[in-house]
GROMACS .gro file of C-alpha atoms in nm:
model
  168
    1UNK     CA    1   3.550  13.339   8.631
    2UNK     CA    2   3.260  13.215   8.423
    3UNK     CA    3   3.096  12.891   8.535
    4UNK     CA    4   3.298  12.676   8.293
    5UNK     CA    5   3.628  12.859   8.317
    6UNK     CA    6   3.900  12.699   8.526
    7UNK     CA    7   4.063  12.926   8.782
    8UNK     CA    8   4.417  13.035   8.694
    9UNK     CA    9   4.649  12.965   8.984
   10UNK     CA   10   4.997  13.041   8.853
   11UNK     CA   11   5.103  12.687   8.948
   12UNK     CA   12   5.151  12.464   8.644
   13UNK     CA   13   5.096  12.134   8.830
   14UNK     CA   14   4.786  12.264   9.002
   15UNK     CA   15   4.652  12.399   8.671
   16UNK     CA   16   4.716  12.064   8.500
   17UNK     CA   17   4.525  11.867   8.765
   18UNK     CA   18   4.243  12.121   8.768
   19UNK     CA   19   4.207  12.093   8.390
   20UNK     CA   20   4.186  11.715   8.417
   21UNK     CA   21   3.879  11.739   8.640
   22UNK     CA   22   3.677  11.805   8.324
   23UNK     CA   23   3.825  11.514   8.126
   24UNK     CA   24   3.557  11.285   7.980
   25UNK     CA   25   3.731  10.980   8.132
   26UNK     CA   26   3.627  10.897   8.487
   27UNK     CA   27   3.966  10.747   8.578
   28UNK     CA   28   4.146  11.065   8.470
   29UNK     CA   29   3.910  11.280   8.679
   30UNK     CA   30   3.960  11.049   8.979
   31UNK     CA   31   4.338  11.062   8.947
   32UNK     CA   32   4.330  11.441   8.913
   33UNK     CA   33   4.120  11.469   9.230
   34UNK     CA   34   4.364  11.244   9.413
   35UNK     CA   35   4.660  11.456   9.299
   36UNK     CA   36   4.484  11.778   9.397
   37UNK     CA   37   4.407  11.639   9.742
   38UNK     CA   38   4.774  11.543   9.778
   39UNK     CA   39   4.871  11.904   9.700
   40UNK     CA   40   4.660  12.005   9.999
   41UNK     CA   41   4.588  12.365  10.092
   42UNK     CA   42   4.705  12.522   9.763
   43UNK     CA   43   4.420  12.340   9.582
   44UNK     CA   44   4.146  12.471   9.812
   45UNK     CA   45   4.067  12.815   9.661
   46UNK     CA   46   4.050  12.676   9.307
   47UNK     CA   47   3.830  12.384   9.414
   48UNK     CA   48   3.598  12.619   9.599
   49UNK     CA   49   3.562  12.818   9.276
   50UNK     CA   50   3.494  12.498   9.082
   51UNK     CA   51   3.188  12.426   9.296
   52UNK     CA   52   3.020  12.683   9.066
   53UNK     CA   53   3.118  12.504   8.744
   54UNK     CA   54   2.835  12.413   8.505
   55UNK     CA   55   2.958  12.053   8.476
   56UNK     CA   56   2.838  11.841   8.767
   57UNK     CA   57   3.134  11.602   8.737
   58UNK     CA   58   3.372  11.892   8.800
   59UNK     CA   59   3.166  12.007   9.101
   60UNK     CA   60   3.161  11.650   9.234
   61UNK     CA   61   3.539  11.611   9.214
   62UNK     CA   62   3.598  11.961   9.355
   63UNK     CA   63   3.382  11.872   9.656
   64UNK     CA   64   3.576  11.547   9.692
   65UNK     CA   65   3.909  11.730   9.699
   66UNK     CA   66   3.782  11.982   9.953
   67UNK     CA   67   3.671  11.706  10.187
   68UNK     CA   68   3.995  11.511  10.151
   69UNK     CA   69   4.206  11.820  10.217
   70UNK     CA   70   3.990  11.895  10.520
   71UNK     CA   71   4.055  12.267  10.527
   72UNK     CA   72   3.802  12.469  10.729
   73UNK     CA   73   3.782  12.728  10.450
   74UNK     CA   74   3.577  12.471  10.256
   75UNK     CA   75   3.306  12.451  10.525
   76UNK     CA   76   3.068  12.719  10.392
   77UNK     CA   77   3.112  12.631  10.022
   78UNK     CA   78   3.044  12.263  10.095
   79UNK     CA   79   2.737  12.353  10.302
   80UNK     CA   80   2.613  12.549   9.999
   81UNK     CA   81   2.685  12.246   9.777
   82UNK     CA   82   2.439  12.043   9.986
   83UNK     CA   83   2.174  12.226   9.783
   84UNK     CA   84   2.324  12.138   9.444
   85UNK     CA   85   2.075  12.022   9.183
   86UNK     CA   86   2.281  11.710   9.117
   87UNK     CA   87   2.263  11.429   9.372
   88UNK     CA   88   2.624  11.323   9.312
   89UNK     CA   89   2.743  11.666   9.424
   90UNK     CA   90   2.519  11.663   9.732
   91UNK     CA   91   2.655  11.317   9.818
   92UNK     CA   92   3.015  11.433   9.797
   93UNK     CA   93   2.947  11.758   9.983
   94UNK     CA   94   2.793  11.560  10.271
   95UNK     CA   95   3.087  11.321  10.269
   96UNK     CA   96   3.338  11.605  10.260
   97UNK     CA   97   3.173  11.783  10.550
   98UNK     CA   98   3.200  11.465  10.753
   99UNK     CA   99   3.570  11.448  10.676
  100UNK     CA  100   3.616  11.809  10.785
  101UNK     CA  101   3.431  11.719  11.105
  102UNK     CA  102   3.306  12.062  11.205
  103UNK     CA  103   3.016  12.009  11.448
  104UNK     CA  104   2.842  12.325  11.320
  105UNK     CA  105   2.734  12.122  11.017
  106UNK     CA  106   2.519  11.874  11.208
  107UNK     CA  107   2.193  12.068  11.160
  108UNK     CA  108   2.264  12.107  10.786
  109UNK     CA  109   2.331  11.735  10.756
  110UNK     CA  110   2.014  11.661  10.951
  111UNK     CA  111   1.813  11.819  10.669
  112UNK     CA  112   1.994  11.598  10.418
  113UNK     CA  113   1.853  11.284  10.582
  114UNK     CA  114   1.535  11.358  10.385
  115UNK     CA  115   1.710  11.385  10.047
  116UNK     CA  116   1.539  11.200   9.763
  117UNK     CA  117   1.856  11.008   9.683
  118UNK     CA  118   1.942  10.714   9.906
  119UNK     CA  119   2.317  10.753   9.851
  120UNK     CA  120   2.301  11.112   9.973
  121UNK     CA  121   2.121  10.984  10.283
  122UNK     CA  122   2.387  10.714  10.333
  123UNK     CA  123   2.669  10.966  10.302
  124UNK     CA  124   2.488  11.199  10.540
  125UNK     CA  125   2.451  10.924  10.799
  126UNK     CA  126   2.818  10.836  10.774
  127UNK     CA  127   2.920  11.199  10.819
  128UNK     CA  128   2.695  11.241  11.122
  129UNK     CA  129   2.853  10.929  11.272
  130UNK     CA  130   3.203  11.066  11.214
  131UNK     CA  131   3.115  11.398  11.375
  132UNK     CA  132   2.928  11.237  11.664
  133UNK     CA  133   2.786  11.418  11.964
  134UNK     CA  134   2.438  11.426  12.111
  135UNK     CA  135   2.276  11.626  11.833
  136UNK     CA  136   2.413  11.400  11.559
  137UNK     CA  137   2.311  11.087  11.750
  138UNK     CA  138   1.960  11.226  11.800
  139UNK     CA  139   1.927  11.298  11.428
  140UNK     CA  140   2.051  10.951  11.339
  141UNK     CA  141   1.808  10.785  11.578
  142UNK     CA  142   1.519  10.991  11.439
  143UNK     CA  143   1.620  10.899  11.083
  144UNK     CA  144   1.636  10.530  11.173
  145UNK     CA  145   1.278  10.550  11.297
  146UNK     CA  146   1.145  10.669  10.959
  147UNK     CA  147   1.392  10.540  10.699
  148UNK     CA  148   1.253  10.259  10.484
  149UNK     CA  149   1.549  10.180  10.257
  150UNK     CA  150   1.753   9.887  10.390
  151UNK     CA  151   2.089  10.020  10.270
  152UNK     CA  152   2.031  10.356  10.432
  153UNK     CA  153   1.912  10.191  10.754
  154UNK     CA  154   2.236   9.989  10.758
  155UNK     CA  155   2.438  10.308  10.707
  156UNK     CA  156   2.252  10.477  10.992
  157UNK     CA  157   2.317  10.185  11.226
  158UNK     CA  158   2.687  10.187  11.130
  159UNK     CA  159   2.700  10.564  11.191
  160UNK     CA  160   2.540  10.523  11.533
  161UNK     CA  161   2.803  10.262  11.623
  162UNK     CA  162   3.079  10.493  11.500
  163UNK     CA  163   2.935  10.769  11.718
  164UNK     CA  164   2.963  10.536  12.018
  165UNK     CA  165   2.608  10.406  12.049
  166UNK     CA  166   2.595  10.041  12.154
  167UNK     CA  167   2.327   9.790  12.067
  168UNK     CA  168   2.214   9.919  11.726
   0.00000   0.00000   0.00000
């Protein structure tokens, strides 16, 4: 598969929704992602492949589907997507990893708390809060100590509460 070629699945519905991920209309891409997520596991291999697509909007929606499906097979590809050049893709990869909830990702998400984009940092905080545990709480507390952006600070406090920390 070349970076802009859609994977061929042999499933006409799946192929239709995959093709709509590259539609120029945002609403069509969103609906296609929703339909792919509803298909569940059969959409996972194709969406993993689409994380290599040249078009960031396709990578963004593929990461969204992978998170919504929550299949563990998406763990490593979403961790790799945390390094995507496009902030939208990093945001959705962080969000998807939080939805999958695998505690192995906490250290990877900890690095994302220093991302240049505040929405990536917000998504990262939320995912750490969903995953919880001592390591995630420690990373959130450390981020709260240095974060200067009010919206990110609010997301960190919300994540700490979600992880069970009182008084934040």
